[in-house]
PDB file of C-alpha atoms in Angstrom:
ATOM      1  CA  MET A   1      -0.082  -0.175   0.173  1.00  0.00           C
ATOM      2  CA  ALA A   2       2.599   2.885  -1.358  1.00  0.00           C
ATOM      3  CA  ALA A   3       1.321   6.322  -1.412  1.00  0.00           C
ATOM      4  CA  THR A   4       2.704   9.820  -0.842  1.00  0.00           C
ATOM      5  CA  LEU A   5       1.605  12.588   1.041  1.00  0.00           C
ATOM      6  CA  GLY A   6       2.505  15.814  -0.868  1.00  0.00           C
ATOM      7  CA  CYS A   7       1.690  18.380   1.852  1.00  0.00           C
ATOM      8  CA  ARG A   8       0.044  19.636   5.124  1.00  0.00           C
ATOM      9  CA  GLY A   9      -2.941  20.638   3.269  1.00  0.00           C
ATOM     10  CA  SER A  10      -3.743  17.408   2.177  1.00  0.00           C
ATOM     11  CA  LEU A  11      -3.068  15.702   5.475  1.00  0.00           C
ATOM     12  CA  ARG A  12      -5.824  18.583   6.988  1.00  0.00           C
ATOM     13  CA  LEU A  13      -8.359  17.533   3.914  1.00  0.00           C
ATOM     14  CA  ARG A  14      -7.813  13.924   4.925  1.00  0.00           C
ATOM     15  CA  ARG A  15      -8.644  14.497   8.337  1.00  0.00           C
ATOM     16  CA  LEU A  16     -11.868  16.802   7.850  1.00  0.00           C
ATOM     17  CA  LEU A  17     -13.083  13.901   5.121  1.00  0.00           C
ATOM     18  CA  SER A  18     -12.447  11.298   7.365  1.00  0.00           C
ATOM     19  CA  ALA A  19     -13.989  13.467  10.425  1.00  0.00           C
ATOM     20  CA  LEU A  20     -17.368  13.421   8.406  1.00  0.00           C
ATOM     21  CA  ASN A  21     -17.144   9.509   7.559  1.00  0.00           C
ATOM     22  CA  PRO A  22     -14.352   7.552   9.134  1.00  0.00           C
ATOM     23  CA  GLY A  23     -14.865   5.122   6.583  1.00  0.00           C
ATOM     24  CA  ILE A  24     -14.311   7.303   3.174  1.00  0.00           C
ATOM     25  CA  HIS A  25     -10.912   6.189   1.811  1.00  0.00           C
ATOM     26  CA  VAL A  26      -9.241   9.716   0.285  1.00  0.00           C
ATOM     27  CA  PRO A  27      -6.376   9.230  -1.554  1.00  0.00           C
ATOM     28  CA  ARG A  28      -3.225  10.790  -0.932  1.00  0.00           C
ATOM     29  CA  ALA A  29      -1.452  13.506  -2.937  1.00  0.00           C
ATOM     30  CA  GLY A  30       1.300  13.327  -5.129  1.00  0.00           C
ATOM     31  CA  PRO A  31       5.173  13.827  -4.554  1.00  0.00           C
ATOM     32  CA  ALA A  32       5.655  17.396  -3.726  1.00  0.00           C
ATOM     33  CA  ALA A  33       7.794  19.043  -6.137  1.00  0.00           C
ATOM     34  CA  ALA A  34      10.494  20.526  -3.748  1.00  0.00           C
ATOM     35  CA  PHE A  35      13.538  17.898  -3.038  1.00  0.00           C
ATOM     36  CA  GLY A  36      13.000  16.034   0.149  1.00  0.00           C
ATOM     37  CA  THR A  37       9.602  17.100   1.113  1.00  0.00           C
ATOM     38  CA  SER A  38       7.534  13.887   0.216  1.00  0.00           C
ATOM     39  CA  VAL A  39       6.409  11.399   3.030  1.00  0.00           C
ATOM     40  CA  THR A  40       6.058   7.919   1.656  1.00  0.00           C
ATOM     41  CA  SER A  41       3.214   5.569   3.371  1.00  0.00           C
ATOM     42  CA  ALA A  42       3.162   1.472   3.197  1.00  0.00           C
ATOM     43  CA  LYS A  43       2.826  -1.476   5.237  1.00  0.00           C
ATOM     44  CA  VAL A  44       4.828  -4.661   5.890  1.00  0.00           C
ATOM     45  CA  ALA A  45       4.495  -8.260   7.204  1.00  0.00           C
ATOM     46  CA  VAL A  46       6.201  -8.021  10.920  1.00  0.00           C
ATOM     47  CA  ASN A  47       5.770 -10.590  13.478  1.00  0.00           C
ATOM     48  CA  GLY A  48       2.119 -11.625  11.842  1.00  0.00           C
ATOM     49  CA  VAL A  49       0.975  -8.411  11.513  1.00  0.00           C
ATOM     50  CA  HIS A  50       1.210  -6.030   8.631  1.00  0.00           C
ATOM     51  CA  LEU A  51       2.635  -2.664  10.730  1.00  0.00           C
ATOM     52  CA  HIS A  52       2.071   0.844   8.804  1.00  0.00           C
ATOM     53  CA  TYR A  53       4.548   3.169   8.915  1.00  0.00           C
ATOM     54  CA  GLN A  54       5.546   6.660   7.020  1.00  0.00           C
ATOM     55  CA  ARG A  55       9.049   7.584   5.732  1.00  0.00           C
ATOM     56  CA  THR A  56      11.158  10.653   4.698  1.00  0.00           C
ATOM     57  CA  GLY A  57      14.443  12.377   4.345  1.00  0.00           C
ATOM     58  CA  GLU A  58      17.533  10.585   2.467  1.00  0.00           C
ATOM     59  CA  GLY A  59      20.142  10.688   5.360  1.00  0.00           C
ATOM     60  CA  GLU A  60      22.216   7.834   6.351  1.00  0.00           C
ATOM     61  CA  HIS A  61      21.116   8.486   9.903  1.00  0.00           C
ATOM     62  CA  ALA A  62      18.109   6.409  10.706  1.00  0.00           C
ATOM     63  CA  VAL A  63      15.534   7.669  13.120  1.00  0.00           C
ATOM     64  CA  LEU A  64      11.968   6.070  14.090  1.00  0.00           C
ATOM     65  CA  LEU A  65       9.245   8.205  15.632  1.00  0.00           C
ATOM     66  CA  LEU A  66       7.452   5.931  18.302  1.00  0.00           C
ATOM     67  CA  PRO A  67       3.805   7.328  18.833  1.00  0.00           C
ATOM     68  CA  GLY A  68       2.044   7.714  22.255  1.00  0.00           C
ATOM     69  CA  MET A  69      -1.225   5.891  23.725  1.00  0.00           C
ATOM     70  CA  LEU A  70      -3.783   5.658  20.484  1.00  0.00           C
ATOM     71  CA  GLY A  71      -0.952   7.499  18.490  1.00  0.00           C
ATOM     72  CA  SER A  72      -0.140   6.981  14.853  1.00  0.00           C
ATOM     73  CA  GLY A  73       2.874   8.798  12.878  1.00  0.00           C
ATOM     74  CA  GLU A  74       0.376  11.226  11.490  1.00  0.00           C
ATOM     75  CA  THR A  75      -1.693  12.081  14.534  1.00  0.00           C
ATOM     76  CA  ASP A  76       1.567  12.478  16.587  1.00  0.00           C
ATOM     77  CA  PHE A  77       4.689  13.597  14.494  1.00  0.00           C
ATOM     78  CA  GLY A  78       3.743  15.917  11.549  1.00  0.00           C
ATOM     79  CA  PRO A  79       6.115  18.193  12.853  1.00  0.00           C
ATOM     80  CA  GLN A  80       8.940  15.948  12.761  1.00  0.00           C
ATOM     81  CA  LEU A  81       7.861  14.440   9.609  1.00  0.00           C
ATOM     82  CA  GLU A  82       7.953  17.895   8.033  1.00  0.00           C
ATOM     83  CA  ASN A  83      10.661  19.404   9.711  1.00  0.00           C
ATOM     84  CA  LEU A  84      13.464  17.120  10.896  1.00  0.00           C
ATOM     85  CA  SER A  85      16.236  17.355   8.203  1.00  0.00           C
ATOM     86  CA  LYS A  86      15.658  15.004   5.060  1.00  0.00           C
ATOM     87  CA  GLU A  87      19.509  15.654   4.381  1.00  0.00           C
ATOM     88  CA  LEU A  88      21.061  14.312   7.949  1.00  0.00           C
ATOM     89  CA  PHE A  89      18.316  11.665   8.558  1.00  0.00           C
ATOM     90  CA  THR A  90      15.745   8.960   7.278  1.00  0.00           C
ATOM     91  CA  VAL A  91      12.653   9.258   9.575  1.00  0.00           C
ATOM     92  CA  VAL A  92      10.047   6.713   9.875  1.00  0.00           C
ATOM     93  CA  ALA A  93       7.152   6.964  11.992  1.00  0.00           C
ATOM     94  CA  TRP A  94       5.424   3.682  12.878  1.00  0.00           C
ATOM     95  CA  ASP A  95       1.868   2.662  13.782  1.00  0.00           C
ATOM     96  CA  PRO A  96       2.283   0.288  16.474  1.00  0.00           C
ATOM     97  CA  ARG A  97       0.051  -3.124  16.289  1.00  0.00           C
ATOM     98  CA  GLY A  98      -3.521  -2.096  16.432  1.00  0.00           C
ATOM     99  CA  TYR A  99      -2.676   1.539  16.375  1.00  0.00           C
ATOM    100  CA  GLY A 100      -3.613   3.846  13.447  1.00  0.00           C
ATOM    101  CA  HIS A 101      -3.170   1.963  10.025  1.00  0.00           C
ATOM    102  CA  SER A 102      -1.507  -1.217  11.663  1.00  0.00           C
ATOM    103  CA  ARG A 103      -5.090  -2.738  12.160  1.00  0.00           C
ATOM    104  CA  PRO A 104      -6.252  -5.237  11.947  1.00  0.00           C
ATOM    105  CA  PRO A 105      -5.763  -6.664  14.568  1.00  0.00           C
ATOM    106  CA  ASP A 106      -7.268  -4.477  17.284  1.00  0.00           C
ATOM    107  CA  ARG A 107      -5.464  -3.021  20.124  1.00  0.00           C
ATOM    108  CA  ASP A 108      -4.959  -5.500  23.175  1.00  0.00           C
ATOM    109  CA  PHE A 109      -2.952  -4.834  26.446  1.00  0.00           C
ATOM    110  CA  PRO A 110      -1.217  -8.156  27.735  1.00  0.00           C
ATOM    111  CA  VAL A 111       1.023  -7.611  30.800  1.00  0.00           C
ATOM    112  CA  ASP A 112       3.826  -7.616  27.894  1.00  0.00           C
ATOM    113  CA  PHE A 113       2.670  -5.241  25.339  1.00  0.00           C
ATOM    114  CA  PHE A 114       5.152  -2.753  25.521  1.00  0.00           C
ATOM    115  CA  GLU A 115       8.166  -5.535  25.186  1.00  0.00           C
ATOM    116  CA  ARG A 116       5.591  -6.748  22.006  1.00  0.00           C
ATOM    117  CA  ASP A 117       6.385  -3.071  20.750  1.00  0.00           C
ATOM    118  CA  ALA A 118       9.789  -2.858  21.351  1.00  0.00           C
ATOM    119  CA  LYS A 119      10.204  -6.112  19.333  1.00  0.00           C
ATOM    120  CA  ASP A 120       7.894  -4.893  16.783  1.00  0.00           C
ATOM    121  CA  ALA A 121       9.847  -1.583  16.144  1.00  0.00           C
ATOM    122  CA  VAL A 122      13.060  -3.029  16.282  1.00  0.00           C
ATOM    123  CA  ASP A 123      12.003  -5.885  13.498  1.00  0.00           C
ATOM    124  CA  LEU A 124      10.308  -3.292  11.678  1.00  0.00           C
ATOM    125  CA  MET A 125      13.471  -1.388  10.930  1.00  0.00           C
ATOM    126  CA  LYS A 126      15.327  -4.456  10.369  1.00  0.00           C
ATOM    127  CA  THR A 127      12.695  -5.597   7.597  1.00  0.00           C
ATOM    128  CA  LEU A 128      13.353  -2.298   6.176  1.00  0.00           C
ATOM    129  CA  LYS A 129      17.205  -2.855   5.869  1.00  0.00           C
ATOM    130  CA  PHE A 130      18.406  -0.101   8.262  1.00  0.00           C
ATOM    131  CA  GLN A 131      21.556  -1.259  10.275  1.00  0.00           C
ATOM    132  CA  LYS A 132      21.051   0.840  13.073  1.00  0.00           C
ATOM    133  CA  VAL A 133      18.523   3.015  14.220  1.00  0.00           C
ATOM    134  CA  SER A 134      17.977   6.025  16.534  1.00  0.00           C
ATOM    135  CA  LEU A 135      14.914   6.431  18.778  1.00  0.00           C
ATOM    136  CA  LEU A 136      12.533   9.100  19.081  1.00  0.00           C
ATOM    137  CA  GLY A 137       9.605   8.021  21.822  1.00  0.00           C
ATOM    138  CA  TRP A 138       6.865   9.771  23.204  1.00  0.00           C
ATOM    139  CA  SER A 139       4.518   8.779  26.294  1.00  0.00           C
ATOM    140  CA  ASP A 140       4.287   5.192  25.730  1.00  0.00           C
ATOM    141  CA  GLY A 141       6.409   5.510  22.865  1.00  0.00           C
ATOM    142  CA  GLY A 142       9.433   6.537  25.340  1.00  0.00           C
ATOM    143  CA  ILE A 143       8.647   3.470  27.268  1.00  0.00           C
ATOM    144  CA  THR A 144       8.872   1.764  24.117  1.00  0.00           C
ATOM    145  CA  ALA A 145      12.368   3.226  23.113  1.00  0.00           C
ATOM    146  CA  LEU A 146      13.428   2.664  26.770  1.00  0.00           C
ATOM    147  CA  ILE A 147      12.866  -1.373  26.218  1.00  0.00           C
ATOM    148  CA  ALA A 148      14.344  -1.570  22.792  1.00  0.00           C
ATOM    149  CA  ALA A 149      17.683   0.389  24.116  1.00  0.00           C
ATOM    150  CA  ALA A 150      18.090  -2.237  26.960  1.00  0.00           C
ATOM    151  CA  LYS A 151      17.186  -5.091  25.168  1.00  0.00           C
ATOM    152  CA  TYR A 152      18.839  -4.260  21.486  1.00  0.00           C
ATOM    153  CA  PRO A 153      21.775  -2.676  22.647  1.00  0.00           C
ATOM    154  CA  SER A 154      23.605  -2.868  19.331  1.00  0.00           C
ATOM    155  CA  TYR A 155      20.933  -2.096  17.163  1.00  0.00           C
ATOM    156  CA  ILE A 156      20.071   1.462  18.959  1.00  0.00           C
ATOM    157  CA  ASN A 157      22.337   4.386  18.146  1.00  0.00           C
ATOM    158  CA  LYS A 158      20.777   7.203  20.072  1.00  0.00           C
ATOM    159  CA  MET A 159      17.448   7.855  21.743  1.00  0.00           C
ATOM    160  CA  VAL A 160      15.412  10.819  23.087  1.00  0.00           C
ATOM    161  CA  ILE A 161      12.242  10.390  24.944  1.00  0.00           C
ATOM    162  CA  TRP A 162       9.850  12.672  26.692  1.00  0.00           C
ATOM    163  CA  GLY A 163       6.713  12.152  28.773  1.00  0.00           C
ATOM    164  CA  ALA A 164       8.081   8.473  29.487  1.00  0.00           C
ATOM    165  CA  ASN A 165       7.522   6.538  32.774  1.00  0.00           C
ATOM    166  CA  THR A 166       9.290   3.467  33.787  1.00  0.00           C
ATOM    167  CA  TYR A 167       6.638   2.349  36.737  1.00  0.00           C
ATOM    168  CA  VAL A 168       2.782   3.249  38.095  1.00  0.00           C
ATOM    169  CA  THR A 169       2.352   4.926  41.117  1.00  0.00           C
ATOM    170  CA  ASP A 170      -1.393   5.483  42.805  1.00  0.00           C
ATOM    171  CA  THR A 171      -0.614   9.455  41.654  1.00  0.00           C
ATOM    172  CA  ASP A 172      -0.539   8.105  38.367  1.00  0.00           C
ATOM    173  CA  VAL A 173      -3.193   5.681  38.365  1.00  0.00           C
ATOM    174  CA  LYS A 174      -5.540   8.524  39.198  1.00  0.00           C
ATOM    175  CA  ILE A 175      -4.298  10.752  36.527  1.00  0.00           C
ATOM    176  CA  TYR A 176      -5.153   7.666  33.908  1.00  0.00           C
ATOM    177  CA  GLU A 177      -8.542   7.236  35.678  1.00  0.00           C
ATOM    178  CA  GLY A 178      -8.967  11.284  34.804  1.00  0.00           C
ATOM    179  CA  ILE A 179      -8.519  10.625  31.190  1.00  0.00           C
ATOM    180  CA  ARG A 180     -10.579   7.110  30.704  1.00  0.00           C
ATOM    181  CA  ASP A 181     -13.548   9.031  29.666  1.00  0.00           C
ATOM    182  CA  VAL A 182     -12.782  10.430  25.896  1.00  0.00           C
ATOM    183  CA  SER A 183     -15.866  12.669  25.977  1.00  0.00           C
ATOM    184  CA  LYS A 184     -13.904  14.276  28.636  1.00  0.00           C
ATOM    185  CA  TRP A 185     -11.044  15.343  26.722  1.00  0.00           C
ATOM    186  CA  SER A 186     -10.508  18.487  25.045  1.00  0.00           C
ATOM    187  CA  GLU A 187     -11.788  18.892  21.138  1.00  0.00           C
ATOM    188  CA  ARG A 188      -8.359  19.648  19.861  1.00  0.00           C
ATOM    189  CA  THR A 189      -7.027  16.562  21.250  1.00  0.00           C
ATOM    190  CA  ARG A 190      -9.690  14.120  21.019  1.00  0.00           C
ATOM    191  CA  LYS A 191     -10.683  15.246  17.152  1.00  0.00           C
ATOM    192  CA  PRO A 192      -7.631  13.785  15.084  1.00  0.00           C
ATOM    193  CA  LEU A 193      -8.706  10.189  16.687  1.00  0.00           C
ATOM    194  CA  GLU A 194     -12.123  10.535  16.374  1.00  0.00           C
ATOM    195  CA  ALA A 195     -11.102  11.041  12.712  1.00  0.00           C
ATOM    196  CA  LEU A 196      -8.621   8.284  12.679  1.00  0.00           C
ATOM    197  CA  TYR A 197     -10.776   5.681  14.505  1.00  0.00           C
ATOM    198  CA  GLY A 198     -14.196   6.511  14.620  1.00  0.00           C
ATOM    199  CA  TYR A 199     -15.687   7.440  17.852  1.00  0.00           C
ATOM    200  CA  ASP A 200     -16.558   3.478  19.445  1.00  0.00           C
ATOM    201  CA  TYR A 201     -12.754   2.402  18.977  1.00  0.00           C
ATOM    202  CA  PHE A 202     -11.280   5.237  20.281  1.00  0.00           C
ATOM    203  CA  ALA A 203     -13.161   4.874  23.137  1.00  0.00           C
ATOM    204  CA  LYS A 204     -13.352   1.711  23.531  1.00  0.00           C
ATOM    205  CA  THR A 205      -9.440   1.475  23.323  1.00  0.00           C
ATOM    206  CA  CYS A 206      -8.649   3.987  25.544  1.00  0.00           C
ATOM    207  CA  ASP A 207     -10.637   2.464  28.529  1.00  0.00           C
ATOM    208  CA  LYS A 208      -8.835  -0.524  27.834  1.00  0.00           C
ATOM    209  CA  TRP A 209      -5.548   1.328  27.697  1.00  0.00           C
ATOM    210  CA  VAL A 210      -6.082   2.419  31.054  1.00  0.00           C
ATOM    211  CA  ASP A 211      -6.990  -0.883  32.207  1.00  0.00           C
ATOM    212  CA  GLY A 212      -3.680  -2.167  30.705  1.00  0.00           C
ATOM    213  CA  ILE A 213      -2.147   0.601  32.542  1.00  0.00           C
ATOM    214  CA  ARG A 214      -3.189  -0.181  36.128  1.00  0.00           C
ATOM    215  CA  GLN A 215      -1.756  -3.751  35.957  1.00  0.00           C
ATOM    216  CA  PHE A 216       1.663  -3.078  36.232  1.00  0.00           C
ATOM    217  CA  THR A 217       0.340  -1.981  39.916  1.00  0.00           C
ATOM    218  CA  HIS A 218       0.222  -5.602  40.653  1.00  0.00           C
ATOM    219  CA  LEU A 219       3.974  -5.617  40.199  1.00  0.00           C
ATOM    220  CA  PRO A 220       7.053  -5.450  42.335  1.00  0.00           C
ATOM    221  CA  ASP A 221       7.079  -1.734  42.547  1.00  0.00           C
ATOM    222  CA  GLY A 222       5.029  -0.924  40.251  1.00  0.00           C
ATOM    223  CA  GLY A 223       7.295  -1.622  37.490  1.00  0.00           C
ATOM    224  CA  ILE A 224       6.981  -1.595  33.585  1.00  0.00           C
ATOM    225  CA  CYS A 225      10.919  -1.699  32.465  1.00  0.00           C
ATOM    226  CA  ARG A 226      12.571   0.311  35.737  1.00  0.00           C
ATOM    227  CA  HIS A 227      14.369  -2.875  35.840  1.00  0.00           C
ATOM    228  CA  LEU A 228      15.698  -2.250  32.328  1.00  0.00           C
ATOM    229  CA  LEU A 229      17.468   1.068  32.912  1.00  0.00           C
ATOM    230  CA  PRO A 230      20.827  -0.197  33.729  1.00  0.00           C
ATOM    231  CA  LEU A 231      21.034  -2.085  30.714  1.00  0.00           C
ATOM    232  CA  VAL A 232      20.655   1.142  28.681  1.00  0.00           C
ATOM    233  CA  GLN A 233      23.868   1.853  26.772  1.00  0.00           C
ATOM    234  CA  CYS A 234      23.113   4.221  24.092  1.00  0.00           C
ATOM    235  CA  PRO A 235      23.423   8.331  24.523  1.00  0.00           C
ATOM    236  CA  THR A 236      20.096   9.277  25.759  1.00  0.00           C
ATOM    237  CA  LEU A 237      18.516  12.688  26.131  1.00  0.00           C
ATOM    238  CA  ILE A 238      15.350  12.685  28.100  1.00  0.00           C
ATOM    239  CA  LEU A 239      13.044  16.080  27.586  1.00  0.00           C
ATOM    240  CA  HIS A 240      10.731  16.941  29.942  1.00  0.00           C
ATOM    241  CA  GLY A 241       7.740  19.597  30.220  1.00  0.00           C
ATOM    242  CA  GLU A 242       7.651  21.070  33.294  1.00  0.00           C
ATOM    243  CA  LYS A 243       3.774  21.723  33.325  1.00  0.00           C
ATOM    244  CA  ASP A 244       3.458  18.046  32.146  1.00  0.00           C
ATOM    245  CA  LEU A 245       0.086  17.264  33.785  1.00  0.00           C
ATOM    246  CA  LEU A 246       0.172  13.514  32.874  1.00  0.00           C
ATOM    247  CA  VAL A 247       3.555  12.625  33.609  1.00  0.00           C
ATOM    248  CA  PRO A 248       4.990  14.249  36.315  1.00  0.00           C
ATOM    249  CA  ARG A 249       8.418  15.456  36.974  1.00  0.00           C
ATOM    250  CA  PHE A 250       9.608  12.603  39.281  1.00  0.00           C
ATOM    251  CA  HIS A 251       9.338  10.266  36.302  1.00  0.00           C
ATOM    252  CA  ALA A 252      11.954  11.890  33.987  1.00  0.00           C
ATOM    253  CA  ASP A 253      14.022  12.464  37.525  1.00  0.00           C
ATOM    254  CA  PHE A 254      14.140   8.695  37.916  1.00  0.00           C
ATOM    255  CA  ILE A 255      15.080   7.711  34.373  1.00  0.00           C
ATOM    256  CA  HIS A 256      17.886  10.605  34.624  1.00  0.00           C
ATOM    257  CA  LYS A 257      19.237   8.621  37.484  1.00  0.00           C
ATOM    258  CA  HIS A 258      19.371   5.297  36.579  1.00  0.00           C
ATOM    259  CA  VAL A 259      20.128   5.421  32.476  1.00  0.00           C
ATOM    260  CA  ARG A 260      24.097   5.752  33.107  1.00  0.00           C
ATOM    261  CA  GLY A 261      25.322   8.836  31.052  1.00  0.00           C
ATOM    262  CA  SER A 262      21.872  10.169  29.868  1.00  0.00           C
ATOM    263  CA  ARG A 263      21.162  14.149  29.701  1.00  0.00           C
ATOM    264  CA  LEU A 264      18.281  15.720  31.208  1.00  0.00           C
ATOM    265  CA  HIS A 265      16.602  18.734  29.316  1.00  0.00           C
ATOM    266  CA  LEU A 266      13.921  20.611  31.063  1.00  0.00           C
ATOM    267  CA  MET A 267      11.185  22.835  29.178  1.00  0.00           C
ATOM    268  CA  PRO A 268       9.852  25.454  31.778  1.00  0.00           C
ATOM    269  CA  GLU A 269       6.810  25.651  29.239  1.00  0.00           C
ATOM    270  CA  GLY A 270       6.371  22.583  28.050  1.00  0.00           C
ATOM    271  CA  LYS A 271       3.249  20.327  28.481  1.00  0.00           C
ATOM    272  CA  HIS A 272       2.635  16.479  27.502  1.00  0.00           C
ATOM    273  CA  ASN A 273       2.968  17.076  23.828  1.00  0.00           C
ATOM    274  CA  LEU A 274       6.118  19.520  24.202  1.00  0.00           C
ATOM    275  CA  HIS A 275       7.490  18.274  20.545  1.00  0.00           C
ATOM    276  CA  LEU A 276       3.953  19.695  18.970  1.00  0.00           C
ATOM    277  CA  ARG A 277       3.757  22.629  20.927  1.00  0.00           C
ATOM    278  CA  PHE A 278       7.411  23.691  20.771  1.00  0.00           C
ATOM    279  CA  ALA A 279       8.080  22.093  17.671  1.00  0.00           C
ATOM    280  CA  ASP A 280      10.968  23.929  16.620  1.00  0.00           C
ATOM    281  CA  GLU A 281      12.628  23.779  19.506  1.00  0.00           C
ATOM    282  CA  PHE A 282      12.236  20.654  20.083  1.00  0.00           C
ATOM    283  CA  ASN A 283      13.092  19.634  16.731  1.00  0.00           C
ATOM    284  CA  LYS A 284      16.652  21.433  17.203  1.00  0.00           C
ATOM    285  CA  LEU A 285      17.229  19.803  20.519  1.00  0.00           C
ATOM    286  CA  ALA A 286      16.798  16.425  18.684  1.00  0.00           C
ATOM    287  CA  GLU A 287      18.581  17.169  15.769  1.00  0.00           C
ATOM    288  CA  ASP A 288      21.618  18.665  17.741  1.00  0.00           C
ATOM    289  CA  PHE A 289      21.876  15.373  19.899  1.00  0.00           C
ATOM    290  CA  LEU A 290      21.558  13.140  17.551  1.00  0.00           C
ATOM    291  CA  ARG A 291      24.603  14.616  14.740  1.00  0.00           C
TER     292      ARG A 291
END
């Protein structure tokens, strides 16, 4: 299913039409005229499912973008797909199984779903013939990136993570319960996901996600992947928005303390979606670190 996204305008049009009728398939625009501005879209078989990804750039340095809960490349990483250097990087944004266009299957949340995502992500990039890859992981994607870096150290070059946590506390559970009902989300956050999934799948999957995260409270110290942090070997940049209402600052501090040699950069006005709200600053920080 190869296709090409020509410009941001075509993406807005497709989202609008999808919002009116999620069943409508709107063809993507042809390649843009300017060098390196096109984003190709395709699916490939990996570990028994067909994973969807977007790809742009022609640089030698491969970078994988890992989205957050319910996220996809097109909903979570527009400014990065558009503006990260096409000359320095080949950028891939994937949709984890059950998310975005990597359906079927529907998303489920066994206790090892983050490990499953990490293996899928690494195997996707190997299937695409990349010899080594850097990771940019947001929220759940940051957790996946940490696990991938710990379990496949020879394959991971560098890593940037933000909005991630490696264990679940009672404080976190209260926050998660507060987002279980998607009808209470802000319209700006809710609408792109409704357009992508339709309301029923969106609401059902968010509800299942909250239950999936809560199960970690039954494990020692609420652990998701905290035990793996000492195994991370790659250079790691941790970004944290000090106004992040979903992931408290202590999670970023914990990762920084336990990932050897990591750097922590605080963004005083940043919230959970700092890579979207402050895209230019984020992109520069990421590019400078990855160079």
